[in-house]
mmCIF file of C-alpha atoms in Angstrom:
data_model
loop_
_atom_site.group_PDB
_atom_site.id
_atom_site.type_symbol
_atom_site.label_atom_id
_atom_site.label_comp_id
_atom_site.label_asym_id
_atom_site.label_seq_id
_atom_site.Cartn_x
_atom_site.Cartn_y
_atom_site.Cartn_z
ATOM 1 C CA MET A 10 86.825 -22.109 -19.148
ATOM 2 C CA LYS A 11 83.938 -22.505 -21.451
ATOM 3 C CA LYS A 12 82.186 -24.705 -18.910
ATOM 4 C CA TRP A 13 82.336 -22.007 -16.223
ATOM 5 C CA MET A 14 80.977 -19.441 -18.641
ATOM 6 C CA TRP A 15 77.922 -21.583 -19.311
ATOM 7 C CA VAL A 16 77.377 -21.998 -15.602
ATOM 8 C CA LEU A 17 77.572 -18.262 -15.111
ATOM 9 C CA VAL A 18 75.146 -17.576 -17.939
ATOM 10 C CA ALA A 19 72.691 -20.116 -16.517
ATOM 11 C CA ALA A 20 72.912 -18.508 -13.083
ATOM 12 C CA VAL A 21 72.233 -15.059 -14.509
ATOM 13 C CA ILE A 22 69.231 -16.360 -16.399
ATOM 14 C CA ALA A 23 67.860 -18.117 -13.311
ATOM 15 C CA ILE A 24 68.225 -15.007 -11.217
ATOM 16 C CA GLY A 25 66.509 -12.943 -13.914
ATOM 17 C CA VAL A 26 63.618 -15.359 -14.276
ATOM 18 C CA GLY A 27 63.225 -15.613 -10.531
ATOM 19 C CA GLY A 28 63.255 -11.872 -10.150
ATOM 20 C CA TYR A 29 60.676 -11.481 -12.890
ATOM 21 C CA THR A 30 58.440 -14.135 -11.337
ATOM 22 C CA TYR A 31 58.665 -12.524 -7.921
ATOM 23 C CA SER A 32 57.969 -9.091 -9.395
ATOM 24 C CA LYS A 33 55.005 -10.418 -11.333
ATOM 25 C CA HIS A 34 53.625 -12.181 -8.250
ATOM 26 C CA ARG A 35 54.007 -9.031 -6.184
ATOM 27 C CA GLU A 36 52.258 -6.986 -8.851
ATOM 28 C CA GLN A 37 49.356 -9.425 -8.961
ATOM 29 C CA THR A 38 49.095 -9.464 -5.179
ATOM 30 C CA ASN A 39 48.981 -5.681 -5.045
ATOM 31 C CA ALA A 40 46.335 -5.558 -7.777
ATOM 32 C CA TYR A 41 44.258 -8.204 -5.984
ATOM 33 C CA THR A 42 44.510 -6.410 -2.644
ATOM 34 C CA THR A 43 43.566 -3.101 -4.234
ATOM 35 C CA ALA A 44 40.559 -4.591 -6.043
ATOM 36 C CA MET A 45 39.279 -6.241 -2.866
ATOM 37 C CA ARG A 46 39.726 -3.062 -0.841
ATOM 38 C CA TYR A 47 37.835 -0.925 -3.337
ATOM 39 C CA GLY A 48 35.136 -3.566 -3.657
ATOM 40 C CA LYS A 49 34.510 -3.459 0.076
ATOM 41 C CA LEU A 50 34.444 0.348 0.034
ATOM 42 C CA ALA A 51 31.876 0.233 -2.779
ATOM 43 C CA ILE A 52 29.666 -1.988 -0.613
ATOM 44 C CA GLN A 53 29.922 0.560 2.200
ATOM 45 C CA ASP A 54 28.740 3.222 -0.259
ATOM 46 C CA LYS A 55 25.916 0.926 -1.499
ATOM 47 C CA ASN A 56 27.427 1.048 -4.977
ATOM 48 C CA TYR A 57 26.870 -2.626 -5.626
ATOM 49 C CA SER A 58 27.522 -2.626 -9.381
ATOM 50 C CA GLN A 59 30.959 -1.112 -8.773
ATOM 51 C CA ALA A 60 31.592 -3.620 -5.984
ATOM 52 C CA GLU A 61 30.793 -6.472 -8.374
ATOM 53 C CA SER A 62 33.233 -5.007 -10.891
ATOM 54 C CA PHE A 63 36.093 -4.840 -8.365
ATOM 55 C CA PHE A 64 35.467 -8.338 -6.989
ATOM 56 C CA SER A 65 35.279 -9.717 -10.519
ATOM 57 C CA ARG A 66 38.643 -8.077 -11.276
ATOM 58 C CA ALA A 67 40.076 -9.662 -8.142
ATOM 59 C CA THR A 68 39.000 -13.132 -9.299
ATOM 60 C CA ARG A 69 40.753 -12.579 -12.640
ATOM 61 C CA THR A 70 43.887 -11.220 -10.991
ATOM 62 C CA LYS A 71 44.156 -14.137 -8.606
ATOM 63 C CA ALA A 72 42.642 -17.129 -10.327
ATOM 64 C CA ASN A 73 40.539 -19.574 -8.291
ATOM 65 C CA ASP A 74 40.706 -17.372 -5.211
ATOM 66 C CA PRO A 75 37.819 -18.428 -2.921
ATOM 67 C CA VAL A 76 37.653 -15.156 -0.987
ATOM 68 C CA ALA A 77 37.154 -12.928 -4.023
ATOM 69 C CA GLN A 78 34.630 -15.372 -5.470
ATOM 70 C CA ARG A 79 32.747 -15.482 -2.161
ATOM 71 C CA TYR A 80 32.459 -11.689 -2.002
ATOM 72 C CA LEU A 81 31.409 -11.525 -5.644
ATOM 73 C CA THR A 82 28.691 -14.158 -5.248
ATOM 74 C CA GLN A 83 27.422 -12.633 -2.015
ATOM 75 C CA THR A 84 27.159 -9.174 -3.609
ATOM 76 C CA GLN A 85 25.372 -10.526 -6.687
ATOM 77 C CA THR A 86 22.911 -12.430 -4.502
ATOM 78 C CA TYR A 87 22.182 -9.326 -2.449
ATOM 79 C CA VAL A 88 21.506 -7.352 -5.647
ATOM 80 C CA ASP A 89 19.152 -10.127 -6.846
ATOM 81 C CA GLY A 90 17.204 -9.772 -3.598
ATOM 82 C CA ALA A 91 16.960 -5.996 -3.926
ATOM 83 C CA ASN A 92 15.695 -6.307 -7.505
ATOM 84 C CA ALA A 93 13.143 -8.911 -6.454
ATOM 85 C CA ILE A 94 11.700 -6.515 -3.861
ATOM 86 C CA LYS A 95 11.302 -3.817 -6.518
ATOM 87 C CA GLU A 96 9.333 -6.305 -8.619
ATOM 88 C CA ARG A 97 7.298 -7.356 -5.552
ATOM 89 C CA GLN A 98 8.679 -10.892 -5.776
ATOM 90 C CA PHE A 99 8.951 -11.168 -2.007
ATOM 91 C CA SER A 100 9.419 -14.932 -1.790
ATOM 92 C CA GLN A 101 12.368 -14.757 -4.179
ATOM 93 C CA ALA A 102 13.784 -11.754 -2.295
ATOM 94 C CA LYS A 103 13.536 -13.632 0.988
ATOM 95 C CA THR A 104 15.479 -16.560 -0.472
ATOM 96 C CA SER A 105 18.244 -14.297 -1.791
ATOM 97 C CA PHE A 106 18.686 -12.326 1.429
ATOM 98 C CA THR A 107 18.652 -15.493 3.515
ATOM 99 C CA THR A 108 21.484 -16.857 1.359
ATOM 100 C CA VAL A 109 23.441 -13.645 1.937
ATOM 101 C CA THR A 110 23.094 -13.941 5.715
ATOM 102 C CA LYS A 111 24.364 -17.523 5.643
ATOM 103 C CA THR A 112 27.550 -16.654 3.741
ATOM 104 C CA LYS A 113 30.549 -17.411 5.959
ATOM 105 C CA ASN A 114 33.686 -15.232 5.886
ATOM 106 C CA GLY A 115 32.075 -12.777 3.498
ATOM 107 C CA SER A 116 30.918 -9.194 3.876
ATOM 108 C CA ASP A 117 29.546 -8.500 7.348
ATOM 109 C CA VAL A 118 28.005 -5.316 5.988
ATOM 110 C CA LEU A 119 25.913 -7.257 3.489
ATOM 111 C CA VAL A 120 24.878 -9.740 6.172
ATOM 112 C CA LYS A 121 23.613 -6.920 8.398
ATOM 113 C CA ARG A 122 21.759 -5.234 5.553
ATOM 114 C CA ALA A 123 20.227 -8.514 4.408
ATOM 115 C CA LYS A 124 18.856 -9.140 7.901
ATOM 116 C CA THR A 125 17.261 -5.687 7.832
ATOM 117 C CA GLU A 126 15.691 -6.458 4.452
ATOM 118 C CA LEU A 127 14.291 -9.747 5.765
ATOM 119 C CA LYS A 128 12.553 -7.863 8.585
ATOM 120 C CA LEU A 129 11.133 -5.438 6.026
ATOM 121 C CA ILE A 130 9.846 -8.291 3.876
ATOM 122 C CA LYS A 131 8.102 -9.829 6.873
ATOM 123 C CA ARG A 132 6.293 -6.555 7.617
ATOM 124 C CA VAL A 133 5.391 -5.949 3.985
ATOM 125 C CA VAL A 134 4.025 -9.453 3.427
ATOM 126 C CA LYS A 135 1.879 -9.124 6.546
ATOM 127 C CA LYS A 136 0.511 -5.740 5.458
ATOM 128 C CA ARG A 137 -0.118 -6.999 1.935
ATOM 129 C CA ALA A 138 -2.237 -9.802 3.369
ATOM 130 C CA THR A 139 -4.266 -7.266 5.369
ATOM 131 C CA TYR A 140 -4.689 -4.892 2.430
ATOM 132 C CA GLN A 141 -5.608 -7.743 0.102
ATOM 133 C CA LYS A 142 -8.231 -8.985 2.568
ATOM 134 C CA GLU A 143 -9.829 -5.529 2.833
ATOM 135 C CA TYR A 144 -9.765 -5.049 -0.931
ATOM 136 C CA LYS A 145 -11.435 -8.436 -1.416
ATOM 137 C CA LYS A 146 -14.126 -7.400 1.074
ATOM 138 C CA ALA A 147 -14.731 -4.161 -0.863
ATOM 139 C CA LEU A 148 -14.873 -6.098 -4.135
ATOM 140 C CA GLU A 149 -17.449 -8.523 -2.759
ATOM 141 C CA LEU A 150 -19.611 -5.604 -1.581
ATOM 142 C CA ASN A 151 -19.329 -4.064 -5.037
ATOM 143 C CA GLN A 152 -20.454 -7.320 -6.639
ATOM 144 C CA THR A 153 -23.563 -7.347 -4.427
ATOM 145 C CA ASN A 154 -24.330 -3.709 -5.385
ATOM 146 C CA GLU A 155 -23.414 -2.392 -1.927
ATOM 147 C CA PHE A 156 -21.462 0.454 -3.504
ATOM 148 C CA THR A 157 -21.533 2.864 -0.551
ATOM 149 C CA ASP A 158 -20.410 0.143 1.831
ATOM 150 C CA SER A 159 -17.672 -0.873 -0.599
ATOM 151 C CA ASN A 160 -16.423 2.715 -0.673
ATOM 152 C CA GLY A 161 -16.443 2.746 3.112
ATOM 153 C CA VAL A 162 -14.032 -0.187 3.204
ATOM 154 C CA LEU A 163 -11.842 1.455 0.555
ATOM 155 C CA THR A 164 -11.780 4.696 2.536
ATOM 156 C CA VAL A 165 -10.197 2.891 5.471
ATOM 157 C CA LEU A 166 -7.583 1.462 3.104
ATOM 158 C CA PHE A 167 -6.694 4.845 1.623
ATOM 159 C CA GLN A 168 -6.354 6.352 5.092
ATOM 160 C CA SER A 169 -3.432 4.007 5.814
ATOM 161 C CA LYS A 170 -0.181 5.976 5.506
ATOM 162 C CA THR A 171 1.708 3.031 4.003
ATOM 163 C CA PHE A 172 -0.899 1.926 1.458
ATOM 164 C CA SER A 173 0.514 4.113 -1.330
ATOM 165 C CA GLU A 174 4.054 2.720 -0.960
ATOM 166 C CA SER A 175 5.538 0.831 -3.908
ATOM 167 C CA TYR A 176 5.300 -2.507 -2.082
ATOM 168 C CA TYR A 177 1.505 -2.353 -2.390
ATOM 169 C CA LYS A 178 1.225 -0.591 -5.758
ATOM 170 C CA ASP A 179 -0.755 -3.400 -7.417
ATOM 171 C CA ILE A 180 -3.389 -3.472 -4.654
ATOM 172 C CA TYR A 181 -3.474 0.342 -4.517
ATOM 173 C CA LYS A 182 -4.205 0.634 -8.250
ATOM 174 C CA ALA A 183 -6.911 -2.030 -8.046
ATOM 175 C CA ALA A 184 -8.539 -0.226 -5.098
ATOM 176 C CA LYS A 185 -8.579 3.090 -6.988
ATOM 177 C CA ALA A 186 -10.193 1.414 -9.983
ATOM 178 C CA LEU A 187 -12.838 -0.181 -7.746
ATOM 179 C CA ARG A 188 -13.615 3.141 -6.064
ATOM 180 C CA LYS A 189 -14.076 4.736 -9.475
ATOM 181 C CA GLN A 190 -16.473 1.944 -10.419
ATOM 182 C CA ASN A 191 -18.426 2.385 -7.172
ATOM 183 C CA ASN A 192 -18.745 6.127 -7.719
ATOM 184 C CA ALA A 193 -20.002 5.605 -11.258
ATOM 185 C CA ALA A 194 -22.647 3.176 -9.993
ATOM 186 C CA LEU A 195 -23.709 5.535 -7.193
ATOM 187 C CA LYS A 196 -23.932 8.417 -9.647
ATOM 188 C CA SER A 197 -26.325 6.470 -11.817
ATOM 189 C CA LEU A 198 -28.471 5.721 -8.751
ATOM 190 C CA THR A 199 -28.416 9.078 -7.006
ATOM 191 C CA SER A 200 -27.440 11.511 -9.787
ATOM 192 C CA SER A 201 -24.506 12.746 -7.680
ATOM 193 C CA THR A 202 -20.922 11.579 -7.379
ATOM 194 C CA PRO A 203 -19.634 10.975 -3.831
ATOM 195 C CA VAL A 204 -16.539 12.991 -2.988
ATOM 196 C CA VAL A 205 -13.828 10.675 -1.671
ATOM 197 C CA ASN A 206 -10.182 11.774 -1.758
ATOM 198 C CA ASN A 207 -8.218 9.067 0.010
ATOM 199 C CA GLY A 208 -10.722 9.275 2.812
ATOM 200 C CA SER A 209 -10.022 12.895 3.773
ATOM 201 C CA SER A 210 -12.936 14.582 2.001
ATOM 202 C CA GLN A 211 -15.415 11.931 3.017
ATOM 203 C CA SER A 212 -14.278 12.074 6.617
ATOM 204 C CA SER A 213 -14.578 15.850 6.591
ATOM 205 C CA SER A 214 -18.048 15.722 5.043
ATOM 206 C CA SER A 215 -19.130 13.078 7.509
ATOM 207 C CA SER A 216 -17.821 15.171 10.390
ATOM 208 C CA GLU A 217 -19.716 18.209 9.135
ATOM 209 C CA SER A 218 -22.826 16.099 8.602
ATOM 210 C CA SER A 219 -22.574 14.668 12.111
ATOM 211 C CA SER A 220 -22.123 18.151 13.587
ATOM 212 C CA SER A 221 -25.087 19.450 11.593
ATOM 213 C CA THR A 222 -27.235 16.524 12.670
ATOM 214 C CA ALA A 223 -26.249 16.963 16.316
ATOM 215 C CA ALA A 224 -26.972 20.691 16.194
ATOM 216 C CA SER A 225 -30.342 20.209 14.570
ATOM 217 C CA ALA A 226 -31.204 17.438 17.028
ATOM 218 C CA SER A 227 -30.424 19.659 20.045
ATOM 219 C CA SER A 228 -32.613 22.450 18.732
ATOM 220 C CA SER A 229 -35.420 20.278 17.432
ATOM 221 C CA SER A 230 -36.817 19.591 20.906
ATOM 222 C CA SER A 231 -37.497 23.284 21.453
ATOM 223 C CA THR A 232 -38.745 24.064 17.939
ATOM 224 C CA ALA A 233 -40.611 20.888 16.992
ATOM 225 C CA THR A 234 -43.965 22.083 18.341
ATOM 226 C CA SER A 235 -43.862 25.490 16.690
ATOM 227 C CA LYS A 236 -42.522 23.954 13.485
ATOM 228 C CA ALA A 237 -45.337 21.466 13.398
ATOM 229 C CA ASP A 238 -47.928 24.192 14.033
ATOM 230 C CA SER A 239 -46.628 26.419 11.230
ATOM 231 C CA SER A 240 -46.130 23.532 8.819
ATOM 232 C CA THR A 241 -49.673 22.227 9.324
ATOM 233 C CA SER A 242 -51.427 25.570 9.170
ATOM 234 C CA GLY A 243 -52.952 24.672 5.800
ATOM 235 C CA LEU A 244 -54.302 21.311 6.971
ATOM 236 C CA THR A 245 -57.740 20.366 8.213
ATOM 237 C CA SER A 246 -58.225 19.645 11.906
ATOM 238 C CA SER A 247 -58.211 15.875 11.294
ATOM 239 C CA GLU A 248 -55.043 16.118 9.163
ATOM 240 C CA LYS A 249 -53.354 18.219 11.851
ATOM 241 C CA LYS A 250 -54.284 15.638 14.451
ATOM 242 C CA ALA A 251 -52.832 12.833 12.283
ATOM 243 C CA ALA A 252 -49.648 14.817 11.745
ATOM 244 C CA ASN A 253 -49.267 15.482 15.470
ATOM 245 C CA ASN A 254 -49.832 11.846 16.308
ATOM 246 C CA TYR A 255 -47.350 10.629 13.641
ATOM 247 C CA SER A 256 -44.512 8.776 15.413
ATOM 248 C CA GLY A 257 -42.056 8.826 12.512
ATOM 249 C CA SER A 258 -40.711 11.792 10.587
ATOM 250 C CA ASN A 259 -42.103 13.577 7.584
ATOM 251 C CA GLU A 260 -41.988 16.919 5.814
ATOM 252 C CA TYR A 261 -44.203 18.506 8.509
ATOM 253 C CA THR A 262 -42.166 17.487 11.572
ATOM 254 C CA VAL A 263 -38.596 18.473 10.667
ATOM 255 C CA THR A 264 -36.466 21.537 9.938
ATOM 256 C CA ASN A 265 -34.987 22.346 6.538
ATOM 257 C CA SER A 266 -31.526 21.166 7.613
ATOM 258 C CA GLN A 267 -32.967 17.766 8.462
ATOM 259 C CA GLN A 268 -34.086 17.418 4.855
ATOM 260 C CA GLN A 269 -30.496 17.701 3.569
ATOM 261 C CA VAL A 270 -27.505 15.393 3.249
ATOM 262 C CA ASN A 271 -24.082 17.006 3.598
ATOM 263 C CA GLY A 272 -25.640 20.433 3.108
ATOM 264 C CA SER A 273 -27.478 19.568 -0.131
ATOM 265 C CA SER A 274 -31.191 18.936 -0.502
ATOM 266 C CA VAL A 275 -32.130 15.363 -1.293
ATOM 267 C CA THR A 276 -33.732 15.209 -4.737
ATOM 268 C CA SER A 277 -36.812 13.225 -5.659
ATOM 269 C CA ASN A 278 -34.653 11.052 -7.918
ATOM 270 C CA GLN A 279 -32.417 10.181 -4.976
ATOM 271 C CA ILE A 280 -35.441 9.281 -2.858
ATOM 272 C CA LYS A 281 -36.840 7.154 -5.666
ATOM 273 C CA ALA A 282 -33.540 5.355 -6.217
ATOM 274 C CA THR A 283 -33.132 4.708 -2.495
ATOM 275 C CA ARG A 284 -36.659 3.281 -2.250
ATOM 276 C CA SER A 285 -35.836 0.880 -5.092
ATOM 277 C CA GLU A 286 -32.628 -0.194 -3.356
ATOM 278 C CA LEU A 287 -34.462 -0.796 -0.082
ATOM 279 C CA LYS A 288 -37.189 -2.808 -1.804
ATOM 280 C CA GLU A 289 -34.568 -5.029 -3.456
ATOM 281 C CA ALA A 290 -33.210 -5.739 0.022
ATOM 282 C CA GLY A 291 -36.666 -6.838 1.228
ATOM 283 C CA ILE A 292 -37.503 -3.640 3.151
ATOM 284 C CA ASP A 293 -41.048 -2.232 2.909
ATOM 285 C CA ALA A 294 -39.997 1.139 1.488
ATOM 286 C CA ASP A 295 -43.599 2.138 0.718
ATOM 287 C CA ALA A 296 -44.242 2.360 4.466
ATOM 288 C CA LEU A 297 -41.585 5.084 4.769
ATOM 289 C CA SER A 298 -42.262 8.754 4.182
ATOM 290 C CA ASP A 299 -39.933 10.793 1.978
ATOM 291 C CA GLN A 300 -38.406 12.239 5.149
ATOM 292 C CA ASP A 301 -37.789 8.730 6.488
ATOM 293 C CA VAL A 302 -35.837 8.051 3.315
ATOM 294 C CA ARG A 303 -33.874 11.280 3.804
ATOM 295 C CA THR A 304 -33.033 10.159 7.342
ATOM 296 C CA VAL A 305 -31.787 6.859 5.930
ATOM 297 C CA LEU A 306 -29.488 8.723 3.535
ATOM 298 C CA GLN A 307 -28.230 11.013 6.318
ATOM 299 C CA THR A 308 -27.408 8.058 8.555
ATOM 300 C CA ALA A 309 -25.702 6.221 5.673
ATOM 301 C CA ALA A 310 -23.522 9.261 4.968
ATOM 302 C CA SER A 311 -22.559 9.961 8.593
ATOM 303 C CA ASP A 312 -21.900 6.320 9.543
ATOM 304 C CA HIS A 313 -20.232 5.314 6.234
ATOM 305 C CA ILE A 314 -22.690 2.496 5.664
ATOM 306 C CA SER A 315 -25.069 1.590 2.854
ATOM 307 C CA PRO A 316 -28.673 2.876 2.757
ATOM 308 C CA VAL A 317 -29.894 -0.697 3.329
ATOM 309 C CA GLN A 318 -27.791 -1.015 6.490
ATOM 310 C CA ALA A 319 -28.942 2.425 7.645
ATOM 311 C CA ALA A 320 -32.598 1.503 7.167
ATOM 312 C CA LYS A 321 -32.161 -1.721 9.126
ATOM 313 C CA LYS A 322 -30.420 0.240 11.865
ATOM 314 C CA LEU A 323 -33.152 2.896 12.058
ATOM 315 C CA PHE A 324 -36.273 0.785 11.557
ATOM 316 C CA LYS A 325 -35.618 -2.499 13.344
#
């Protein structure tokens, strides 16, 4: 009798232990399934930190589970790539996103997004190379004292709609600093600071200057003779003859508007500074009248080139 009682007790205990084990296993399975489901939903919502938390919980609930670990690693790698882009570490970002795309039996959503990021990186790296090349060109012009020409290159950069994006922030800041340096140098030479606001103001001024120049040119043919006569009224007959025979331009052969740059009269200090710049470039500035120098400055402003380049263009 006692023997059968022990058998019965053992059977009850076995059933209880088995039931507990089954219940515990079912509880763990439910917890694992729930954690994985919420982790995937967090990825859909781009809440990657929450996704990592759920996948990490799944790995603890079901120890050594390769699926949960795969999702966790893939998510962490994707986040590493995103952080690398923010820090402009594009090579590192490319490596991370490539790893994500090669993950088998992981999140298809992350694979798709990683491929999109890789395309973005390719575009950004290409644009950075272009921007860096243009900035280097502007810097070299600055170092050779071609400040106006350097600003012209920078203006083209600032007109690019993507240049101010965070991917190019380091180049953008360097370009702004260089433009400020150019303007300071030009101010010391011409006693006036060029107005350049990301290219818009300069373009507007150049457009107005070009329109003014065109208008004055169209009217000059009909007024040149009378202008010359009135301007030379105080000269001797020989001086008048020399002025009429002069093939270049001077104060006696032009209108008031032709003696201005962007609507402002060219000062004697500006003319003097420009002559010095032309002489340094090997141009015989003494052979030019003051009006010739003004024409050089007008052409430099309208064509976005340096005074030296304008002089070479005008007086070949």
